[in-house]
mmCIF file of C-alpha atoms in Angstrom:
data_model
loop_
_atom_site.group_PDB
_atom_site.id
_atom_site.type_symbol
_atom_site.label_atom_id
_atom_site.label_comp_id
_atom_site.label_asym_id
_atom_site.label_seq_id
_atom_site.Cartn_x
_atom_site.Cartn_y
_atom_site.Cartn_z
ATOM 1 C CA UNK A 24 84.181 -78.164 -13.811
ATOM 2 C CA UNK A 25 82.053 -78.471 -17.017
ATOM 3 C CA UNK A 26 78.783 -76.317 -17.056
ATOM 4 C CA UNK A 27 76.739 -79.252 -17.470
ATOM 5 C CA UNK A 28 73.405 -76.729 -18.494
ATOM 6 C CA UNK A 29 72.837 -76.462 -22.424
ATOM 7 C CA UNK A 30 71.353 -73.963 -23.975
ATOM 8 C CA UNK A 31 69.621 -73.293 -27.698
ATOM 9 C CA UNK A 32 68.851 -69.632 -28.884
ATOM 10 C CA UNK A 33 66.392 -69.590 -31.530
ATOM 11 C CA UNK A 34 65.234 -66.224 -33.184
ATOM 12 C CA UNK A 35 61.997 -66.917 -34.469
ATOM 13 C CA UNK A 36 60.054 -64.369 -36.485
ATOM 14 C CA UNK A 37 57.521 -63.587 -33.515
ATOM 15 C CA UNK A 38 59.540 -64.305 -30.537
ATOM 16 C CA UNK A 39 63.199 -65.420 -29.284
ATOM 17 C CA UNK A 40 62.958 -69.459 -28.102
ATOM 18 C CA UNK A 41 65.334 -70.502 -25.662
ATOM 19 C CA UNK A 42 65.425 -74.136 -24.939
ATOM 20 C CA UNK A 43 66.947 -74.891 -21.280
ATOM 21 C CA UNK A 44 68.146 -78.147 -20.721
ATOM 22 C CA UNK A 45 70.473 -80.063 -18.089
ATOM 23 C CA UNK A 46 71.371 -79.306 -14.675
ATOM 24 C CA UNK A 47 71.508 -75.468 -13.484
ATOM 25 C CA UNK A 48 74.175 -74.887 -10.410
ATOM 26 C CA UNK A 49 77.183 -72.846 -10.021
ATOM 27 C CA UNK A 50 79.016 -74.131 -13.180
ATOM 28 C CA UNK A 51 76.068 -73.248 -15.134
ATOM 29 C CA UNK A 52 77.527 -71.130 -18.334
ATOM 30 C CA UNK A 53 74.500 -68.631 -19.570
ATOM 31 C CA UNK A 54 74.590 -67.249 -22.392
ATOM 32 C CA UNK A 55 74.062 -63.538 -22.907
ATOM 33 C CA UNK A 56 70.647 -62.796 -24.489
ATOM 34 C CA UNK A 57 70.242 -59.916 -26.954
ATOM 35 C CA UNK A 58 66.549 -58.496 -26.748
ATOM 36 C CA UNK A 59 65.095 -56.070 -29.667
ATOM 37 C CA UNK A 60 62.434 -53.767 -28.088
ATOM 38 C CA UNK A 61 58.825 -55.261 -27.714
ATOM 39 C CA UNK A 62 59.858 -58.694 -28.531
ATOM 40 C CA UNK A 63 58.351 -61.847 -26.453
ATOM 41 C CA UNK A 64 60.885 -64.961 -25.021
ATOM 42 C CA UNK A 65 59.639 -68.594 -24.918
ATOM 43 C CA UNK A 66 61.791 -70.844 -22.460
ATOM 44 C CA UNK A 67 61.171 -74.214 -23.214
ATOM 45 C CA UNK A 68 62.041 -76.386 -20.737
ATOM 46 C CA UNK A 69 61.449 -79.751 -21.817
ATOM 47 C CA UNK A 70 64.897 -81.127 -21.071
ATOM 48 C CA UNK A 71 65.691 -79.394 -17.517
ATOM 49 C CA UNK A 72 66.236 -81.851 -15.063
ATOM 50 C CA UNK A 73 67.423 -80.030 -11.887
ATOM 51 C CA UNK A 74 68.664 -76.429 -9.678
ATOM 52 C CA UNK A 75 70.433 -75.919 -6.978
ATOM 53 C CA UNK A 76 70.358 -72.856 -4.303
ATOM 54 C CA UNK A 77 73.619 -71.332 -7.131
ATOM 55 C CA UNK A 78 71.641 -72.108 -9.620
ATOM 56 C CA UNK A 79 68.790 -70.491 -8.253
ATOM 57 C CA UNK A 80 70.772 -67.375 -7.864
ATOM 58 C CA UNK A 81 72.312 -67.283 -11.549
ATOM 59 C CA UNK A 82 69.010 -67.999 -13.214
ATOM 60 C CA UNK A 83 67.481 -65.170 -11.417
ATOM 61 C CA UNK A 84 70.306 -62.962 -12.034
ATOM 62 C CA UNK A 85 70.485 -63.804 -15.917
ATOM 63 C CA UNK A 86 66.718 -63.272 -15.817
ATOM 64 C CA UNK A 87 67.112 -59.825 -14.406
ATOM 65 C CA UNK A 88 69.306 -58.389 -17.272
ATOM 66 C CA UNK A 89 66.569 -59.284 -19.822
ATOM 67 C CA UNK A 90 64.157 -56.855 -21.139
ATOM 68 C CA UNK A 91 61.447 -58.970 -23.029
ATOM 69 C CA UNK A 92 57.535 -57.766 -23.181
ATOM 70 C CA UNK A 93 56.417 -60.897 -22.005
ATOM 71 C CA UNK A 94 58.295 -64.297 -20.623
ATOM 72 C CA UNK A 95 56.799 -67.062 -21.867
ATOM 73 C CA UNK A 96 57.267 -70.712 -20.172
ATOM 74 C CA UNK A 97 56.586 -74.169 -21.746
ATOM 75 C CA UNK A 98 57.279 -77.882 -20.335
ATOM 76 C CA UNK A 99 58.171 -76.437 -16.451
ATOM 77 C CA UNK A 100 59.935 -80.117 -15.013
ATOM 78 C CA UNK A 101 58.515 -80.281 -11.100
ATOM 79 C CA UNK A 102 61.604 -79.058 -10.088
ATOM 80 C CA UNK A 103 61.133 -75.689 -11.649
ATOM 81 C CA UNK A 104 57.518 -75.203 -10.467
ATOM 82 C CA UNK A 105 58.529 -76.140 -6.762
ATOM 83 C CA UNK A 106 61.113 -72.890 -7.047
ATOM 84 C CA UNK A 107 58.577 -70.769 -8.499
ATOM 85 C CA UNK A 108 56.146 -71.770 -5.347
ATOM 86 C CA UNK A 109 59.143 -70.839 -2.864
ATOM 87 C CA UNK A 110 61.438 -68.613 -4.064
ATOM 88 C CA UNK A 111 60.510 -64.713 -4.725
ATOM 89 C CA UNK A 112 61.357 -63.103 -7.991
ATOM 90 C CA UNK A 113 62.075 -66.785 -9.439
ATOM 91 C CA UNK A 114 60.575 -65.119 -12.643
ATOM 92 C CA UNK A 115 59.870 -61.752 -13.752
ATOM 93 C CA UNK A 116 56.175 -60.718 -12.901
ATOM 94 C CA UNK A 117 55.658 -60.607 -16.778
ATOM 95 C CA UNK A 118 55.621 -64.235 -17.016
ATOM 96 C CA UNK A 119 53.061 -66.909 -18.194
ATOM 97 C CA UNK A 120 53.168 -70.204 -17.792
ATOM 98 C CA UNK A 121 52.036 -72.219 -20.998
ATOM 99 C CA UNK A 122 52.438 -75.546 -19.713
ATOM 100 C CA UNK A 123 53.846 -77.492 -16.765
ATOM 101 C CA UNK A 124 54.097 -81.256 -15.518
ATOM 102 C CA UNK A 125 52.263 -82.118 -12.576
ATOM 103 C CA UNK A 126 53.390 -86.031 -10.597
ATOM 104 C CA UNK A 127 51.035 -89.144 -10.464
ATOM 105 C CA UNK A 128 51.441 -92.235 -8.644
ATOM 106 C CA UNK A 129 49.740 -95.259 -8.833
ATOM 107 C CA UNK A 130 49.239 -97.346 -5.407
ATOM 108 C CA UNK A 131 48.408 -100.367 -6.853
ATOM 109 C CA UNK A 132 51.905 -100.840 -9.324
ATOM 110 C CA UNK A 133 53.725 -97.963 -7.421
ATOM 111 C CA UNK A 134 53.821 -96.369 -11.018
ATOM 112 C CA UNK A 135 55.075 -92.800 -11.665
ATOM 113 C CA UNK A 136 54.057 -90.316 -14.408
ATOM 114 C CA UNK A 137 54.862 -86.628 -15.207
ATOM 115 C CA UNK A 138 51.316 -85.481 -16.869
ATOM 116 C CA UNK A 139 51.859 -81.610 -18.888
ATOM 117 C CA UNK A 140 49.345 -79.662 -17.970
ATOM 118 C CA UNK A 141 48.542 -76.992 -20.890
ATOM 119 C CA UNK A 142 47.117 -74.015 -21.041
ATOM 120 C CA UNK A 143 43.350 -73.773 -22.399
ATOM 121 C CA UNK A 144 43.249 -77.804 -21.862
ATOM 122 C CA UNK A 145 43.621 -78.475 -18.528
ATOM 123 C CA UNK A 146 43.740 -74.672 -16.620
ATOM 124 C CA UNK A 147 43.250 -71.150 -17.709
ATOM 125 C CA UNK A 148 43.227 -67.628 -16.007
ATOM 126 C CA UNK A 149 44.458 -69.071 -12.862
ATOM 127 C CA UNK A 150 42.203 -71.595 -12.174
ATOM 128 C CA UNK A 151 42.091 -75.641 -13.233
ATOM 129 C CA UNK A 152 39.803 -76.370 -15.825
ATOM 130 C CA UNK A 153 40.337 -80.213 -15.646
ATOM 131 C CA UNK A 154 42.061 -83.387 -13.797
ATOM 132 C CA UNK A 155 43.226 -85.723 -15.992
ATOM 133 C CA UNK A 156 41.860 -89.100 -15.708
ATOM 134 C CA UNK A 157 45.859 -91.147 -15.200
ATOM 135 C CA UNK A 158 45.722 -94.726 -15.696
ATOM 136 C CA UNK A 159 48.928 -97.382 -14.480
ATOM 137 C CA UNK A 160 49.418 -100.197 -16.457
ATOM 138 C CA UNK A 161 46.489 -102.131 -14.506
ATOM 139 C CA UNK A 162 44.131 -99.577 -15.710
ATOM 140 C CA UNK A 163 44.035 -98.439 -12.346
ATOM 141 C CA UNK A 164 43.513 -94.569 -11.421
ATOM 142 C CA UNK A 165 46.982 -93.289 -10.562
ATOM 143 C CA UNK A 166 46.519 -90.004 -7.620
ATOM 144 C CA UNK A 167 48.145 -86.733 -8.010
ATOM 145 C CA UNK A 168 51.734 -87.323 -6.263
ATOM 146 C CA UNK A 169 51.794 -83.186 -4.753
ATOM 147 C CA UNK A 170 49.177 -81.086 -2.428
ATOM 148 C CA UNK A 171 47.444 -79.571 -5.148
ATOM 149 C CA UNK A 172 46.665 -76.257 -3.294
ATOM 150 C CA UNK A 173 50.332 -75.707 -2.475
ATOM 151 C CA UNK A 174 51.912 -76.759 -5.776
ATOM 152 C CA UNK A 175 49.432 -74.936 -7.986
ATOM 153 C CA UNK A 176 50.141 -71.624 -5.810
ATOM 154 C CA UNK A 177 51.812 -70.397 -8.991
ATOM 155 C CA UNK A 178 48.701 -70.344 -11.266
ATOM 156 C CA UNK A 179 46.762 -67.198 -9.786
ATOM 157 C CA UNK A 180 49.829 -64.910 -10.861
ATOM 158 C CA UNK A 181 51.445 -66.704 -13.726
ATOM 159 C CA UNK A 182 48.742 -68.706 -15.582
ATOM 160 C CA UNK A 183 46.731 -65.635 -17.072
#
C-alpha cells in the first residue's frame, strides 16, 4: 500500500525544517535524516492529520536515530498532542513545543474550531498565559472542547 505520509526536508541556514504532513501508520515511508553536530530540527506539523498505534511506533523509532541539539515543534494537530499526553518517549526530552491547536465548540451553533496556541502569546515556561476569547458565528463564546488539566499535561516538560 502507498505510504500516504509526506514529507519536506528543508536545510535552512540555522536549523533543518521538516514539514510532516498526512497520515502516519505502518505504510508510513520516513525518510532518513542527516544531522551535522549542534544543529536544531523544526517539525512543522501543519498538515498532519492522524497516527495510529504503527505509526506511533515508527515515529518514535525514526525519532530515536536523530541526534539534533534541540527538537523543535510547530502547528501540533490534537491528534499529536493527545500521544504526547499518553505515550512515553513520544518525543525526545530535548523537545519544545512552539505552538499547538487546542478544540472549541460552540453550544449554541454546535460550531468547531482548532485555535494555535503559540508560544510567548498564549503560554510560556509551562504555564498558560492566556484563553482566547472564541467566538461562533452568533458571536457567541465557543468553550474549550478538552479537560484542560489533562490535555495541557505536556506543557510543564515541553513548553520551556
Amino acid at each position: 500500500m502507498k505510504s500516504k505520509t509526506h514529507i519536506e526536508i528543508e536545510d535552512l541556514p540555522s536549523y533543518l525544517q521538516l514539514r510532516v504532513q498526512g497520515v502516519l501508520d505502518e505504510y508510513a515511508e520516513l525518510p532518513v535524516v542527516t544531522v551535522a553536530e549542534n544543529r536544531d530540527v523544526l517539525f512543522d506539523l501543519q498538515g498532519f492529520q492522524s497516527i495510529n498505534s504503527m505509526g506511533i511506533r515508527l515515529w518514535i523509532e525514526w525519532l530515536s536515530g536523530m541526534k539534533f541539539r534541540l527538537f523543535f515543534f510547530r502547528h501540533c494537530p490534537k491528534v499529536f498532542i493527545d500521544q504526547l499526553n499518553n505515550v512515553v518517549g513520544f518525543i525526545p526530552e530535548n523537545s519544545v513545543i512552539e505552538s499547538f491547536y487546542v478544540p472549541y465548540h460552540s453550544p449554541v451553533t454546535d460550531e468547531e474550531a482548532s485555535i494555535l496556541f503559540r508560544k510567548g502569546d498564549h503560554f510560556m515556561k509551562g504555564k498558560i498565559l492566556a484563553m482566547p476569547e472564541v467566538l461562533d458565528v452568533n458571536f457567541s463564546r465557543m468553550e474549550i472542547d478538552v479537560l484542560p488539566e489533562k490535555y495541557l499535561r505536556f506543557l510543564p516538560r515541553f513548553a520551556r
